[in-house]
Coordinates of N, CA, C and O in Angstrom, one line a residue:
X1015 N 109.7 157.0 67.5 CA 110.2 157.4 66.2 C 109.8 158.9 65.9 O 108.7 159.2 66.1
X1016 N 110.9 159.8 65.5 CA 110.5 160.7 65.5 C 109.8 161.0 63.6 O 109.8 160.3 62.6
X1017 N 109.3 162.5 63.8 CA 108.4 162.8 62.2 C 109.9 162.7 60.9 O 109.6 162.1 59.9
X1018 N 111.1 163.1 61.0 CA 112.1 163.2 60.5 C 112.7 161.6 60.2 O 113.3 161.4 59.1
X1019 N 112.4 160.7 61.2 CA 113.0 159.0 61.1 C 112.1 158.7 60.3 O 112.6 158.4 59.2
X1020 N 110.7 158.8 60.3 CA 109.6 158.1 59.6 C 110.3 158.9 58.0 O 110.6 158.3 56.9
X1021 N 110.2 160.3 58.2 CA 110.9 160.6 56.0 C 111.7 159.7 55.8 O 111.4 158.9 55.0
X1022 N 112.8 159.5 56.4 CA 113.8 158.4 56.4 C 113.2 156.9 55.8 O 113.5 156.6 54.7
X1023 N 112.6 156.4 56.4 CA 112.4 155.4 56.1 C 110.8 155.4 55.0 O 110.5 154.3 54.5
X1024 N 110.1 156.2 54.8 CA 109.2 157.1 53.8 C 110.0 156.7 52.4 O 109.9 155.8 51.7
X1025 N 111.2 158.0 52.5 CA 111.9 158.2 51.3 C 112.6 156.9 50.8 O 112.9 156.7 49.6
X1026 N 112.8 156.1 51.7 CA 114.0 155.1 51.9 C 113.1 153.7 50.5 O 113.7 153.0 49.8
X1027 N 111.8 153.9 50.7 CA 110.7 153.1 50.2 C 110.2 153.4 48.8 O 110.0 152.5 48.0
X1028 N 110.1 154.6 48.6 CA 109.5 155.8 47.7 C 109.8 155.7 46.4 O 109.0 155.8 45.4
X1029 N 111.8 155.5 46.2 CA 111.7 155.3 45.2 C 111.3 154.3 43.9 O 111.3 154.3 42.7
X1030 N 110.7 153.1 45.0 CA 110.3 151.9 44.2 C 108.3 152.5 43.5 O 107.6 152.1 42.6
X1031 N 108.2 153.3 44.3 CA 106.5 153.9 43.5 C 107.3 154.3 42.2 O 107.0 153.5 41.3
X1032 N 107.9 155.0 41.9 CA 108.6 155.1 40.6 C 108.8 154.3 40.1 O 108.4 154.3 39.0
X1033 N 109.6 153.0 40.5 CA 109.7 152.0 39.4 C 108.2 151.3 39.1 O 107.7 151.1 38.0
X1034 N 107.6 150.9 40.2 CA 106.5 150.3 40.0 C 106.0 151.4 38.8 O 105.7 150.8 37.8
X1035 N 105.8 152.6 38.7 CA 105.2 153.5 37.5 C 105.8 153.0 36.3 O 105.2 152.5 35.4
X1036 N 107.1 153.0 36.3 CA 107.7 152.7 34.9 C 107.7 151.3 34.6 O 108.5 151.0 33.8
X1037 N 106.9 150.4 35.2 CA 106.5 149.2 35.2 C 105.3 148.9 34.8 O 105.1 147.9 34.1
X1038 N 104.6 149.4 35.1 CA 102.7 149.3 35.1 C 102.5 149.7 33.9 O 102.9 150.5 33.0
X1039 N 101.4 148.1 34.1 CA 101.0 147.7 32.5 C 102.1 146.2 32.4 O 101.5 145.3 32.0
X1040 N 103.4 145.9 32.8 CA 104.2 145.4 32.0 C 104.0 144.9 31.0 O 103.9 143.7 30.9
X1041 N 103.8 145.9 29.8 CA 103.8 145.3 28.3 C 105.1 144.8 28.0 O 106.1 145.5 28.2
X1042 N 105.0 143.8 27.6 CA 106.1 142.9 27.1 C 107.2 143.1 28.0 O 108.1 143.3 27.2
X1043 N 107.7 143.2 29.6 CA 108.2 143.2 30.4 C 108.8 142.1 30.2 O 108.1 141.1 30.0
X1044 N 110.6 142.2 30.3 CA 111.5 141.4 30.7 C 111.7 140.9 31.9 O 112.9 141.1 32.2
X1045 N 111.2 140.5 32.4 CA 112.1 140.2 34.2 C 113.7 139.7 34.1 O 114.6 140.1 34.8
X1046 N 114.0 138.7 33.1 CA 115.4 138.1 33.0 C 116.2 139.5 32.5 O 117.4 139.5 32.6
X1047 N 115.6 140.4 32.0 CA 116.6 141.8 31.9 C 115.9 143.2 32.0 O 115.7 143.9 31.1
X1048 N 115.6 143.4 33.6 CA 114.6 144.8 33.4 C 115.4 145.9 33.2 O 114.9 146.9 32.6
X1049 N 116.5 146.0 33.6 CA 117.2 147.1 32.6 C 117.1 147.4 31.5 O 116.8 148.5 31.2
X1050 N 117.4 146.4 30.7 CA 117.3 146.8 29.0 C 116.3 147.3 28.8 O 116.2 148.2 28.1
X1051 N 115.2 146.6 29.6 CA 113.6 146.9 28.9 C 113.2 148.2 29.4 O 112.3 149.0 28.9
X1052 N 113.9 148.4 30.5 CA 113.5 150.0 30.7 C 114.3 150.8 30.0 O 113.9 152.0 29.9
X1053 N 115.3 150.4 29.6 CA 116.2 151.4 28.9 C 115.4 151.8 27.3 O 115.2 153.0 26.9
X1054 N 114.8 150.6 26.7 CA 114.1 150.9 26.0 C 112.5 151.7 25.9 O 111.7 152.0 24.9
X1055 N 112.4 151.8 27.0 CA 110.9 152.6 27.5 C 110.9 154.2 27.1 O 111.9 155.0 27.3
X1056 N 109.8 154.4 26.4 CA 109.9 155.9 26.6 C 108.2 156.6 27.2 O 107.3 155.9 27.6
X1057 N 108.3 157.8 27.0 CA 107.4 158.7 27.4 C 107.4 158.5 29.3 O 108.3 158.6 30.1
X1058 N 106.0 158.1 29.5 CA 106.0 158.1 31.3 C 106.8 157.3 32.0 O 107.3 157.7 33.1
X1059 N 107.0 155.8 31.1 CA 107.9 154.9 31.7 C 109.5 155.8 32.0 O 110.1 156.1 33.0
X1060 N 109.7 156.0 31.0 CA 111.1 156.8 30.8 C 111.2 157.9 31.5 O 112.3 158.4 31.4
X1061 N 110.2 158.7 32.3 CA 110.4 159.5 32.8 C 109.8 159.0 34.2 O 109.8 160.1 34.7
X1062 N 109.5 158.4 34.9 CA 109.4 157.5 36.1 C 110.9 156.9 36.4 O 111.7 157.4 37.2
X1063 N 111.1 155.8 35.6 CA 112.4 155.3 35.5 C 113.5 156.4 36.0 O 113.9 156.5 37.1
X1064 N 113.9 157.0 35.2 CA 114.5 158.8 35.7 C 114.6 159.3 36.9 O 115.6 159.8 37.3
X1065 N 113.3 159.1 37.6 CA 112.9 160.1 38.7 C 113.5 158.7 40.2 O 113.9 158.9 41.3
X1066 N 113.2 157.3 39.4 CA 113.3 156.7 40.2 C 114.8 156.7 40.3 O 115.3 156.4 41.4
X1067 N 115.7 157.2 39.3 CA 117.2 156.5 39.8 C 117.6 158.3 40.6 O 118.6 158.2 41.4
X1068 N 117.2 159.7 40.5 CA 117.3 160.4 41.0 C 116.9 160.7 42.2 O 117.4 161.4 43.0
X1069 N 115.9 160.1 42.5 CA 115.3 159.8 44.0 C 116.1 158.8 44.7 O 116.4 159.4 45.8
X1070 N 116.5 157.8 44.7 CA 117.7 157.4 44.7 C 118.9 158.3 45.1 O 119.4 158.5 46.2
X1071 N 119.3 158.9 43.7 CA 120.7 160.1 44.1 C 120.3 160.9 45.0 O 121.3 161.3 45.6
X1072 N 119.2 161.6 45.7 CA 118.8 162.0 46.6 C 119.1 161.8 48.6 O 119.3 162.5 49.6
X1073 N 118.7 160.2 48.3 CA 118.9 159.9 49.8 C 119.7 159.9 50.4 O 119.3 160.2 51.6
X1074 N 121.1 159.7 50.3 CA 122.3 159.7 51.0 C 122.7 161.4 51.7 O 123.4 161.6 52.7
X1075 N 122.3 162.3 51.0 CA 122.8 163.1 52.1 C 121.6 163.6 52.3 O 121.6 164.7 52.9
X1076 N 120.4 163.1 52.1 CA 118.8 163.4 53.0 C 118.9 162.7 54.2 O 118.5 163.3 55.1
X1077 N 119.4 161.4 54.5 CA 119.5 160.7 55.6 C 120.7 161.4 56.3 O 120.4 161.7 57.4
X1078 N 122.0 161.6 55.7 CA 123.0 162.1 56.4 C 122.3 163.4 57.5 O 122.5 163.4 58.7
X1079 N 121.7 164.5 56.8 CA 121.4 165.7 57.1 C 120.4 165.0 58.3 O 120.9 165.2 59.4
X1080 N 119.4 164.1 58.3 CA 118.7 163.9 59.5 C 119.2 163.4 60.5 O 118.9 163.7 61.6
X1081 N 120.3 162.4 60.1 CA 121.2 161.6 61.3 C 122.3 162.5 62.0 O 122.8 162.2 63.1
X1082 N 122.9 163.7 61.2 CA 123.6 164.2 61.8 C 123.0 165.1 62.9 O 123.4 165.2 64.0
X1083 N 121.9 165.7 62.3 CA 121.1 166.9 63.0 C 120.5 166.0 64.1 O 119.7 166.6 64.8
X1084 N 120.7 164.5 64.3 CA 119.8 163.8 65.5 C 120.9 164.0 66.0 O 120.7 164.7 67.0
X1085 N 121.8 163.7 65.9 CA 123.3 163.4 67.0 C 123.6 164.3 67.3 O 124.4 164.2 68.3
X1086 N 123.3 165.7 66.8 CA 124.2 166.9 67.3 C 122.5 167.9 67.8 O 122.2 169.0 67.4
X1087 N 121.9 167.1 68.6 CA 120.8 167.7 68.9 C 119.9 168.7 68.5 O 119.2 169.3 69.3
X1088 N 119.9 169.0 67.3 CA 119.3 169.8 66.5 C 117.9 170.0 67.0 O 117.1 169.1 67.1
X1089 N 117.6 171.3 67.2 CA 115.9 171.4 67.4 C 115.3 170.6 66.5 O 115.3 170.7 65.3
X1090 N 114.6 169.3 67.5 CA 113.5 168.4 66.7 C 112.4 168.7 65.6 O 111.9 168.0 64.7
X1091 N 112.0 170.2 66.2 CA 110.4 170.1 65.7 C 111.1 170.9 64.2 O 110.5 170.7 63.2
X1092 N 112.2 171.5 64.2 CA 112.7 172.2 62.9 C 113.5 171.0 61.9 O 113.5 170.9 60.6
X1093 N 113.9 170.3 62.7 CA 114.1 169.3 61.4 C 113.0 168.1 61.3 O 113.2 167.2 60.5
X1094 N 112.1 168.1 61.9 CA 110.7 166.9 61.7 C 110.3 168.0 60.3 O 110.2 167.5 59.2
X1095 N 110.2 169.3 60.6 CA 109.3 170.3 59.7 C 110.2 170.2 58.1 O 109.7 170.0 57.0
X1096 N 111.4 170.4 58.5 CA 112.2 170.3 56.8 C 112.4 168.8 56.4 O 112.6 168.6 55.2
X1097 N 112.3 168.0 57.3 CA 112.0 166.8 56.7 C 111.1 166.4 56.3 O 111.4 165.5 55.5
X1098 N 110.1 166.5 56.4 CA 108.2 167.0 56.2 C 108.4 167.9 54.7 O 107.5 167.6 53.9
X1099 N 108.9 168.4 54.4 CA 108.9 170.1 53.2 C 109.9 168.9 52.2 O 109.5 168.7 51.0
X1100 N 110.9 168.4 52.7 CA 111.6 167.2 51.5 C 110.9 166.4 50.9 O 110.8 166.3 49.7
X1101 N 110.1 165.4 52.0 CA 109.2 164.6 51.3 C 108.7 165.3 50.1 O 109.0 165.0 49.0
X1102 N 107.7 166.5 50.5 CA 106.7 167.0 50.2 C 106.9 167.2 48.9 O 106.1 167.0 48.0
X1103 N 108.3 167.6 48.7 CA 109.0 168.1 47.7 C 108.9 166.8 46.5 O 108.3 166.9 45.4
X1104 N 109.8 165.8 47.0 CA 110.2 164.6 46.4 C 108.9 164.1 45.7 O 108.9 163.8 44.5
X1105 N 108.0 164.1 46.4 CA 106.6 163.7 46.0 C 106.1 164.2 44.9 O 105.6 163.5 44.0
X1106 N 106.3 165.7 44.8 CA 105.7 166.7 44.0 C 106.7 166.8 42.3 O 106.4 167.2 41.2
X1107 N 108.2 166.2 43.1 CA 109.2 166.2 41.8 C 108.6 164.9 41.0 O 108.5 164.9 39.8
X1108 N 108.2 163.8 41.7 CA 107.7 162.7 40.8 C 106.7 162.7 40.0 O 106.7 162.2 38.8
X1109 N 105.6 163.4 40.6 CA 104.5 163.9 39.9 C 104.9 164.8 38.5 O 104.5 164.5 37.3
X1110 N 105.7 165.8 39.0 CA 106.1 167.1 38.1 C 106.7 165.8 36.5 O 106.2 165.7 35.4
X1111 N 107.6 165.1 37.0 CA 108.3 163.9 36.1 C 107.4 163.1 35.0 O 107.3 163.1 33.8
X1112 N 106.8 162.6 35.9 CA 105.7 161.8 34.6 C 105.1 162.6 34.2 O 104.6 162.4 33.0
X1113 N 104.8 163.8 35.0 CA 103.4 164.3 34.1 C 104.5 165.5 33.0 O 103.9 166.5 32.5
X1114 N 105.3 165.6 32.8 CA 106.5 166.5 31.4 C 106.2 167.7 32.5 O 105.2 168.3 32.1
X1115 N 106.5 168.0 33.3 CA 106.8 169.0 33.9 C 107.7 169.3 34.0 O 108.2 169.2 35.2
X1116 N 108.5 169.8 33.2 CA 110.5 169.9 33.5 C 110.9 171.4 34.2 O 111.8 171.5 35.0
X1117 N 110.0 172.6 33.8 CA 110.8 173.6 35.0 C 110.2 173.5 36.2 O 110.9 173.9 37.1
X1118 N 108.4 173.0 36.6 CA 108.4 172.9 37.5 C 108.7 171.9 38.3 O 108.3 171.8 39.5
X1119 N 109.5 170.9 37.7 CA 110.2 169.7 38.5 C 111.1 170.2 39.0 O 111.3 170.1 40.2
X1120 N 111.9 171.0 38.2 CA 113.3 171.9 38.5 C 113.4 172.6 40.2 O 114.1 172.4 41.2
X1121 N 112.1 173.6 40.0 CA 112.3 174.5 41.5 C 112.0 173.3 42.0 O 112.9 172.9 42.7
X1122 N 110.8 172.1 42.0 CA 110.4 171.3 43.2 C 111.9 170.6 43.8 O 112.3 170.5 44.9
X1123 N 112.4 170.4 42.9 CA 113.8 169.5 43.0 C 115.1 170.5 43.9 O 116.0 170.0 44.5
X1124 N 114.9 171.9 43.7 CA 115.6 172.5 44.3 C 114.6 172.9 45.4 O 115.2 173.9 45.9
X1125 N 114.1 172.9 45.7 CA 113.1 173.2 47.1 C 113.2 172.1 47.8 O 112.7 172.3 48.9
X1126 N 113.8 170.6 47.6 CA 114.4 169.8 48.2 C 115.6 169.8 48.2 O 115.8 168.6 48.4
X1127 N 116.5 170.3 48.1 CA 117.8 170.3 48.2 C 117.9 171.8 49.5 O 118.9 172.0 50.0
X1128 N 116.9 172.5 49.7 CA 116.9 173.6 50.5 C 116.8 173.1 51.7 O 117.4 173.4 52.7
X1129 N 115.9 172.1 51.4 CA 115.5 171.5 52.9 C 116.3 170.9 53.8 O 116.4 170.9 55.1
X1130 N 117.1 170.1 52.4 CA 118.4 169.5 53.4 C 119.1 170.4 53.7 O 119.3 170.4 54.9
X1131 N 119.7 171.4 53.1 CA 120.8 172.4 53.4 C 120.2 173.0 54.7 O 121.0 173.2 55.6
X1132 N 119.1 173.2 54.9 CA 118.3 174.3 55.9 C 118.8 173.1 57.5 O 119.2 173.5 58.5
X1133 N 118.5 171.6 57.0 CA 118.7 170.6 58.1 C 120.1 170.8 58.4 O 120.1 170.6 59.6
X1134 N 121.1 171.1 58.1 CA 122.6 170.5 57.9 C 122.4 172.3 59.3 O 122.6 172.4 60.6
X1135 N 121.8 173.6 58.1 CA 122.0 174.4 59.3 C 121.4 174.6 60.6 O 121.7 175.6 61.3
X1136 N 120.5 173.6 61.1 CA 119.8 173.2 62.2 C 121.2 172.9 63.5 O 121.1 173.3 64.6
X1137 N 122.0 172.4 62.9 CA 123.5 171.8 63.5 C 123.9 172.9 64.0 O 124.9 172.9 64.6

């Protein structure tokens, strides 16, 4: 498996550490309707919750960018490296999220989106 498959399947996992955040504690947690109850959540929950459905909007062309750049033999060690810098990123936007970090979630969030763009130009 290469360092770029493992983000794949890293990221693929990741977004549930966000929900588990906007979960922890479950004070008066719904299970028969965890939507609502998170809809009703605010402060960290609500901003976990958030990050979890954006990390999420994230994956589909973070995976596309690695699987194309595997098929079209893309130098390995350059996309293991920007797939490595996405994580790194994604990690750091979750952080930035709960803790009210909103411009520096901003660049982390676009310093992940460079990464993929940088993978697509590996092609």
């Amino acid at each position: 498996m290469t360092i770029a498959y493992a983000c794949i399947l890293f990221m693929g996992l990741f977004p549930y550490v966000a929900a588990g955040i906007a979960k922890k504690g479950f004070e008066q947690y719904d299970n028969s309707m965890p939507r609502q109850w998170l809809a009703k959540q605010t402060g960290f929950r609500a901003r976990a919750n958030a990050a979890q459905a954006n990390l999420f909007e994230s994956l589909p062309l973070f995976f596309a960018a690695v699987i194309i750049a595997s098929i079209a033999n893309a130098p390995q060690a350059r996309v293991d490296l920007l797939a490595t810098g996405f994580v790194i990123a994604r990690i750091a936007y979750l952080v930035c999220y709960i803790a009210n970090w909103p411009t520096t979630r901003s660049i982390v969030w676009l310093l992940g989106l460079i990464c993929i763009i940088s993978i697509f130009f590996q092609v």
